[in-house]
mmCIF file of C-alpha atoms in Angstrom:
data_model
loop_
_atom_site.group_PDB
_atom_site.id
_atom_site.type_symbol
_atom_site.label_atom_id
_atom_site.label_comp_id
_atom_site.label_asym_id
_atom_site.label_seq_id
_atom_site.Cartn_x
_atom_site.Cartn_y
_atom_site.Cartn_z
ATOM 1 C CA UNK A 1212 43.567 79.274 125.321
ATOM 2 C CA UNK A 1213 43.856 82.484 127.347
ATOM 3 C CA UNK A 1214 41.341 82.854 130.160
ATOM 4 C CA UNK A 1215 40.366 86.388 131.153
ATOM 5 C CA UNK A 1216 40.522 86.974 134.907
ATOM 6 C CA UNK A 1217 39.859 89.925 137.172
ATOM 7 C CA UNK A 1218 43.007 91.731 138.264
ATOM 8 C CA UNK A 1219 43.868 93.903 141.241
ATOM 9 C CA UNK A 1220 46.247 96.876 141.173
ATOM 10 C CA UNK A 1221 48.830 94.854 143.090
ATOM 11 C CA UNK A 1222 48.902 92.230 140.335
ATOM 12 C CA UNK A 1223 49.797 94.954 137.821
ATOM 13 C CA UNK A 1224 52.125 97.107 139.942
ATOM 14 C CA UNK A 1225 54.801 96.138 142.466
ATOM 15 C CA UNK A 1226 55.530 98.817 145.062
ATOM 16 C CA UNK A 1227 59.149 99.418 146.038
ATOM 17 C CA UNK A 1228 59.375 98.702 149.774
ATOM 18 C CA UNK A 1229 63.157 98.789 149.971
ATOM 19 C CA UNK A 1230 66.142 99.643 147.808
ATOM 20 C CA UNK A 1231 69.173 97.373 147.630
ATOM 21 C CA UNK A 1232 72.705 98.799 147.407
ATOM 22 C CA UNK A 1233 73.658 99.472 143.809
ATOM 23 C CA UNK A 1234 70.041 99.371 142.644
ATOM 24 C CA UNK A 1235 69.265 101.221 139.395
ATOM 25 C CA UNK A 1236 66.329 102.096 137.184
ATOM 26 C CA UNK A 1237 64.649 99.229 135.354
ATOM 27 C CA UNK A 1238 62.311 98.924 132.408
ATOM 28 C CA UNK A 1239 58.744 99.174 133.663
ATOM 29 C CA UNK A 1240 59.580 101.483 136.581
ATOM 30 C CA UNK A 1241 56.871 104.043 137.313
ATOM 31 C CA UNK A 1242 58.217 107.536 137.935
ATOM 32 C CA UNK A 1243 56.254 110.321 139.600
ATOM 33 C CA UNK A 1244 57.396 113.779 138.541
ATOM 34 C CA UNK A 1245 56.604 116.928 140.491
ATOM 35 C CA UNK A 1246 57.631 120.348 139.261
ATOM 36 C CA UNK A 1247 56.727 123.768 140.579
ATOM 37 C CA UNK A 1248 54.865 124.982 137.507
ATOM 38 C CA UNK A 1249 52.655 121.930 136.853
ATOM 39 C CA UNK A 1250 50.684 119.179 138.625
ATOM 40 C CA UNK A 1251 52.310 115.823 139.312
ATOM 41 C CA UNK A 1252 52.632 113.554 136.277
ATOM 42 C CA UNK A 1253 53.722 109.968 135.714
ATOM 43 C CA UNK A 1254 55.862 108.054 133.256
ATOM 44 C CA UNK A 1255 56.753 104.397 132.735
ATOM 45 C CA UNK A 1256 60.365 103.637 131.801
ATOM 46 C CA UNK A 1257 60.642 101.817 128.453
ATOM 47 C CA UNK A 1258 64.418 101.947 128.017
ATOM 48 C CA UNK A 1259 65.713 98.369 127.817
ATOM 49 C CA UNK A 1260 67.207 96.830 130.967
ATOM 50 C CA UNK A 1261 70.398 95.908 129.108
ATOM 51 C CA UNK A 1262 70.931 99.540 128.104
ATOM 52 C CA UNK A 1263 70.207 100.746 131.629
ATOM 53 C CA UNK A 1264 72.472 98.131 133.213
ATOM 54 C CA UNK A 1265 75.354 98.741 130.788
ATOM 55 C CA UNK A 1266 74.938 102.541 130.864
ATOM 56 C CA UNK A 1267 74.205 102.658 127.108
ATOM 57 C CA UNK A 1268 71.609 105.380 127.352
ATOM 58 C CA UNK A 1269 73.645 108.612 127.276
ATOM 59 C CA UNK A 1270 72.331 109.451 130.762
ATOM 60 C CA UNK A 1271 68.795 109.694 129.354
ATOM 61 C CA UNK A 1272 65.844 107.426 130.032
ATOM 62 C CA UNK A 1273 62.830 107.099 127.740
ATOM 63 C CA UNK A 1274 59.335 107.087 129.256
ATOM 64 C CA UNK A 1275 55.727 106.841 128.130
ATOM 65 C CA UNK A 1276 53.045 108.738 130.067
ATOM 66 C CA UNK A 1277 50.611 107.091 132.460
ATOM 67 C CA UNK A 1278 47.468 109.227 132.276
ATOM 68 C CA UNK A 1279 44.033 109.486 133.807
ATOM 69 C CA UNK A 1280 40.958 108.794 131.681
ATOM 70 C CA UNK A 1281 40.275 112.532 131.443
ATOM 71 C CA UNK A 1282 43.846 113.198 130.348
ATOM 72 C CA UNK A 1283 43.803 110.576 127.573
ATOM 73 C CA UNK A 1284 40.515 112.010 126.301
ATOM 74 C CA UNK A 1285 41.707 115.620 126.371
ATOM 75 C CA UNK A 1286 45.271 115.081 125.151
ATOM 76 C CA UNK A 1287 44.608 112.399 122.547
ATOM 77 C CA UNK A 1288 41.097 111.195 121.755
ATOM 78 C CA UNK A 1289 39.465 114.620 121.575
ATOM 79 C CA UNK A 1290 41.404 115.417 118.413
ATOM 80 C CA UNK A 1291 40.102 112.258 116.748
ATOM 81 C CA UNK A 1292 36.600 113.270 117.813
ATOM 82 C CA UNK A 1293 37.002 116.691 116.189
ATOM 83 C CA UNK A 1294 37.668 114.935 112.893
ATOM 84 C CA UNK A 1295 34.866 112.427 113.368
ATOM 85 C CA UNK A 1296 32.316 115.138 114.181
ATOM 86 C CA UNK A 1297 33.726 117.855 111.943
ATOM 87 C CA UNK A 1298 30.531 118.215 109.869
ATOM 88 C CA UNK A 1299 28.432 118.952 112.962
ATOM 89 C CA UNK A 1300 31.060 121.300 114.421
ATOM 90 C CA UNK A 1301 31.404 123.236 111.162
ATOM 91 C CA UNK A 1302 27.642 123.586 110.791
ATOM 92 C CA UNK A 1303 27.380 124.780 114.390
ATOM 93 C CA UNK A 1304 30.033 127.450 113.824
ATOM 94 C CA UNK A 1305 28.358 128.526 110.591
ATOM 95 C CA UNK A 1306 25.041 129.084 112.385
ATOM 96 C CA UNK A 1307 26.464 130.793 115.427
ATOM 97 C CA UNK A 1308 28.937 133.023 113.582
ATOM 98 C CA UNK A 1309 26.631 133.822 110.641
ATOM 99 C CA UNK A 1310 29.227 133.005 107.998
ATOM 100 C CA UNK A 1311 27.885 132.649 104.453
ATOM 101 C CA UNK A 1312 30.714 130.512 103.060
ATOM 102 C CA UNK A 1313 30.312 126.765 102.685
ATOM 103 C CA UNK A 1314 31.597 124.836 105.743
ATOM 104 C CA UNK A 1315 34.818 122.820 105.422
ATOM 105 C CA UNK A 1316 36.142 125.140 102.685
ATOM 106 C CA UNK A 1317 39.341 127.197 103.041
ATOM 107 C CA UNK A 1318 37.313 130.423 102.793
ATOM 108 C CA UNK A 1319 35.035 129.362 105.657
ATOM 109 C CA UNK A 1320 37.895 128.236 107.879
ATOM 110 C CA UNK A 1321 39.807 131.431 107.129
ATOM 111 C CA UNK A 1322 36.936 133.574 108.385
ATOM 112 C CA UNK A 1323 36.483 131.445 111.503
ATOM 113 C CA UNK A 1324 40.201 131.621 112.270
ATOM 114 C CA UNK A 1325 40.201 135.405 111.828
ATOM 115 C CA UNK A 1326 37.355 135.754 114.339
ATOM 116 C CA UNK A 1327 39.215 133.546 116.814
ATOM 117 C CA UNK A 1328 42.497 135.421 116.548
ATOM 118 C CA UNK A 1329 40.810 138.836 116.737
ATOM 119 C CA UNK A 1330 38.956 137.774 119.885
ATOM 120 C CA UNK A 1331 35.580 138.579 118.323
ATOM 121 C CA UNK A 1332 33.678 135.523 119.616
ATOM 122 C CA UNK A 1333 31.926 136.370 122.879
ATOM 123 C CA UNK A 1334 30.296 132.993 123.550
ATOM 124 C CA UNK A 1335 32.778 130.616 125.190
ATOM 125 C CA UNK A 1336 31.187 127.452 123.768
ATOM 126 C CA UNK A 1337 31.170 128.854 120.227
ATOM 127 C CA UNK A 1338 34.763 130.001 120.641
ATOM 128 C CA UNK A 1339 35.719 126.495 121.789
ATOM 129 C CA UNK A 1340 34.147 124.943 118.693
ATOM 130 C CA UNK A 1341 35.801 127.538 116.447
ATOM 131 C CA UNK A 1342 39.220 126.743 117.930
ATOM 132 C CA UNK A 1343 38.590 123.015 117.553
ATOM 133 C CA UNK A 1344 37.884 123.212 113.810
ATOM 134 C CA UNK A 1345 40.685 125.675 113.060
ATOM 135 C CA UNK A 1346 43.365 123.826 115.086
ATOM 136 C CA UNK A 1347 43.908 126.815 117.366
ATOM 137 C CA UNK A 1348 45.350 126.178 120.831
ATOM 138 C CA UNK A 1349 42.992 125.922 123.798
ATOM 139 C CA UNK A 1350 42.936 124.125 127.109
ATOM 140 C CA UNK A 1351 40.788 121.046 126.527
ATOM 141 C CA UNK A 1352 38.812 119.685 129.479
ATOM 142 C CA UNK A 1353 35.862 117.317 129.676
ATOM 143 C CA UNK A 1354 33.281 119.958 130.773
ATOM 144 C CA UNK A 1355 34.177 122.136 127.760
ATOM 145 C CA UNK A 1356 34.026 119.149 125.425
ATOM 146 C CA UNK A 1357 30.614 118.181 126.743
ATOM 147 C CA UNK A 1358 29.241 121.713 126.395
ATOM 148 C CA UNK A 1359 30.586 122.035 122.859
ATOM 149 C CA UNK A 1360 29.323 118.653 121.665
ATOM 150 C CA UNK A 1361 25.890 119.179 123.214
ATOM 151 C CA UNK A 1362 25.524 122.628 121.649
ATOM 152 C CA UNK A 1363 26.514 121.218 118.248
ATOM 153 C CA UNK A 1364 23.910 118.458 118.464
ATOM 154 C CA UNK A 1365 26.444 115.699 119.100
ATOM 155 C CA UNK A 1366 25.301 113.011 121.547
ATOM 156 C CA UNK A 1367 27.566 113.165 124.591
ATOM 157 C CA UNK A 1368 26.761 109.569 125.710
ATOM 158 C CA UNK A 1369 27.678 108.331 122.214
ATOM 159 C CA UNK A 1370 30.887 110.351 122.278
ATOM 160 C CA UNK A 1371 31.789 108.807 125.651
ATOM 161 C CA UNK A 1372 31.060 105.339 124.279
ATOM 162 C CA UNK A 1373 33.355 106.091 121.350
ATOM 163 C CA UNK A 1374 36.119 107.188 123.741
ATOM 164 C CA UNK A 1375 35.739 104.011 125.799
ATOM 165 C CA UNK A 1376 35.985 101.795 122.721
ATOM 166 C CA UNK A 1377 39.089 103.637 121.551
ATOM 167 C CA UNK A 1378 40.786 103.240 124.930
ATOM 168 C CA UNK A 1379 40.135 99.495 124.792
ATOM 169 C CA UNK A 1380 41.044 98.946 121.136
ATOM 170 C CA UNK A 1381 43.683 101.427 119.959
ATOM 171 C CA UNK A 1382 47.097 99.925 119.387
ATOM 172 C CA UNK A 1383 48.915 102.850 121.000
ATOM 173 C CA UNK A 1384 46.939 102.789 124.268
ATOM 174 C CA UNK A 1385 47.302 100.263 127.095
ATOM 175 C CA UNK A 1386 44.622 100.300 129.789
ATOM 176 C CA UNK A 1387 45.780 99.285 133.259
ATOM 177 C CA UNK A 1388 44.668 100.050 136.830
ATOM 178 C CA UNK A 1389 45.896 102.943 138.922
ATOM 179 C CA UNK A 1390 48.927 101.981 141.039
ATOM 180 C CA UNK A 1391 48.310 101.311 144.760
ATOM 181 C CA UNK A 1392 48.743 104.266 147.136
ATOM 182 C CA UNK A 1393 48.745 106.683 144.206
ATOM 183 C CA UNK A 1394 46.450 109.668 144.850
ATOM 184 C CA UNK A 1395 46.050 110.374 141.140
ATOM 185 C CA UNK A 1396 43.724 108.158 139.070
ATOM 186 C CA UNK A 1397 46.290 107.385 136.386
ATOM 187 C CA UNK A 1398 45.537 104.144 134.571
ATOM 188 C CA UNK A 1399 46.148 104.531 130.825
ATOM 189 C CA UNK A 1400 49.490 104.397 129.010
ATOM 190 C CA UNK A 1401 49.755 106.415 125.784
ATOM 191 C CA UNK A 1402 52.688 105.065 123.779
ATOM 192 C CA UNK A 1403 52.975 107.781 121.123
ATOM 193 C CA UNK A 1404 53.636 110.542 123.642
ATOM 194 C CA UNK A 1405 57.010 109.204 124.805
ATOM 195 C CA UNK A 1406 59.626 111.597 126.111
ATOM 196 C CA UNK A 1407 63.068 111.508 127.665
ATOM 197 C CA UNK A 1408 64.325 112.581 131.071
ATOM 198 C CA UNK A 1409 67.789 112.706 132.559
ATOM 199 C CA UNK A 1410 68.620 109.789 134.829
ATOM 200 C CA UNK A 1411 70.044 112.276 137.317
ATOM 201 C CA UNK A 1412 66.566 113.840 137.675
ATOM 202 C CA UNK A 1413 65.050 110.591 138.989
ATOM 203 C CA UNK A 1414 65.402 109.577 142.627
ATOM 204 C CA UNK A 1415 65.735 105.907 143.497
ATOM 205 C CA UNK A 1416 65.651 106.532 147.255
ATOM 206 C CA UNK A 1417 63.309 108.803 149.178
ATOM 207 C CA UNK A 1418 66.355 110.574 150.638
ATOM 208 C CA UNK A 1419 67.120 111.843 147.114
ATOM 209 C CA UNK A 1420 63.599 113.083 146.371
ATOM 210 C CA UNK A 1421 64.134 116.626 147.666
ATOM 211 C CA UNK A 1422 66.832 117.284 145.086
ATOM 212 C CA UNK A 1423 65.195 115.650 142.055
ATOM 213 C CA UNK A 1424 61.970 116.193 140.101
ATOM 214 C CA UNK A 1425 61.159 112.485 139.712
ATOM 215 C CA UNK A 1426 60.963 109.576 142.127
ATOM 216 C CA UNK A 1427 60.514 105.871 141.448
ATOM 217 C CA UNK A 1428 57.324 104.614 143.114
ATOM 218 C CA UNK A 1429 56.484 101.211 141.585
ATOM 219 C CA UNK A 1430 57.265 98.789 138.788
ATOM 220 C CA UNK A 1431 54.977 97.284 136.189
ATOM 221 C CA UNK A 1432 54.746 93.523 136.648
ATOM 222 C CA UNK A 1433 55.017 90.931 133.919
ATOM 223 C CA UNK A 1434 53.182 90.132 131.706
ATOM 224 C CA UNK A 1435 52.011 93.758 131.592
ATOM 225 C CA UNK A 1436 55.599 94.963 131.220
ATOM 226 C CA UNK A 1437 56.181 92.642 128.289
ATOM 227 C CA UNK A 1438 52.866 93.591 126.715
ATOM 228 C CA UNK A 1439 53.848 97.246 126.951
ATOM 229 C CA UNK A 1440 57.163 96.725 125.155
ATOM 230 C CA UNK A 1441 55.468 94.489 122.577
ATOM 231 C CA UNK A 1442 52.913 97.198 121.802
ATOM 232 C CA UNK A 1443 55.665 99.794 121.663
ATOM 233 C CA UNK A 1444 57.435 97.823 118.960
ATOM 234 C CA UNK A 1445 54.232 97.377 116.999
ATOM 235 C CA UNK A 1446 53.390 101.090 117.113
ATOM 236 C CA UNK A 1447 56.756 102.316 115.892
ATOM 237 C CA UNK A 1448 57.806 99.428 113.631
ATOM 238 C CA UNK A 1449 54.483 98.628 112.002
ATOM 239 C CA UNK A 1450 54.455 98.991 108.213
ATOM 240 C CA UNK A 1451 51.301 100.504 106.783
ATOM 241 C CA UNK A 1452 49.988 99.061 103.540
ATOM 242 C CA UNK A 1453 47.523 100.551 101.060
ATOM 243 C CA UNK A 1454 44.022 99.096 101.314
ATOM 244 C CA UNK A 1455 43.209 96.380 98.808
ATOM 245 C CA UNK A 1456 39.673 97.057 97.532
ATOM 246 C CA UNK A 1457 37.120 94.666 98.998
ATOM 247 C CA UNK A 1458 35.478 94.500 95.581
ATOM 248 C CA UNK A 1459 38.472 92.551 94.283
ATOM 249 C CA UNK A 1460 37.925 89.771 96.826
ATOM 250 C CA UNK A 1461 34.184 89.764 96.114
ATOM 251 C CA UNK A 1462 34.829 89.458 92.392
ATOM 252 C CA UNK A 1463 37.294 86.590 92.832
ATOM 253 C CA UNK A 1464 34.960 84.715 95.188
ATOM 254 C CA UNK A 1465 32.029 85.153 92.833
ATOM 255 C CA UNK A 1466 33.935 83.245 90.146
ATOM 256 C CA UNK A 1467 33.283 80.052 92.117
ATOM 257 C CA UNK A 1468 29.537 80.691 92.107
ATOM 258 C CA UNK A 1469 29.296 80.229 88.346
#
């Protein structure tokens, strides 16, 4: 039986205090990237140790992002929420934009999209909702989400509760704690958003940091490291099956009642 215990950041992350000669990147390493045109961002190495050690990675390393709670909401969960609350968002746009067509129809969405692209929506909250239902690009942030949901009659506390449950239960999200000495509150791994970086762009030693965009700052401890790779395999190797109607099971069980 597994017993749940409270954990500290240091039980999840091991800080690198020194670097041995010949040291190289390892699976579970946390990399902090800093580029001129964007804020600092973090990635966890998921390339296998055997590939890293034997140089079987074509000088590329695969990472998954370590995000803050706000980032996982805005980059991932918000889009699920748009689908979940699409009826309320469509009705809100219909009222505010005075469109006669039936919501959710191609004709309705076409008119909303035309207003968005022509820049004919003066209210920022209405414009945000219009972009959300028409899949137009916009910079999602929590204050804008809250304003949009509230205006559309969607309970913000319930939406937050939904986000929290998704973070805890989704198979492509692993909730951790922010690494020690990290100024950014990054604590959630999103497996589907993996990307690759060149090994030569990642500094192992602080003396290399000036020349490279990424620097290794910590390593994910086991069993969290193993859980991460296990979840990664499940996300990308899982085989989806069509749903078997529940009525079939009910019918078969009912045979034993007679």
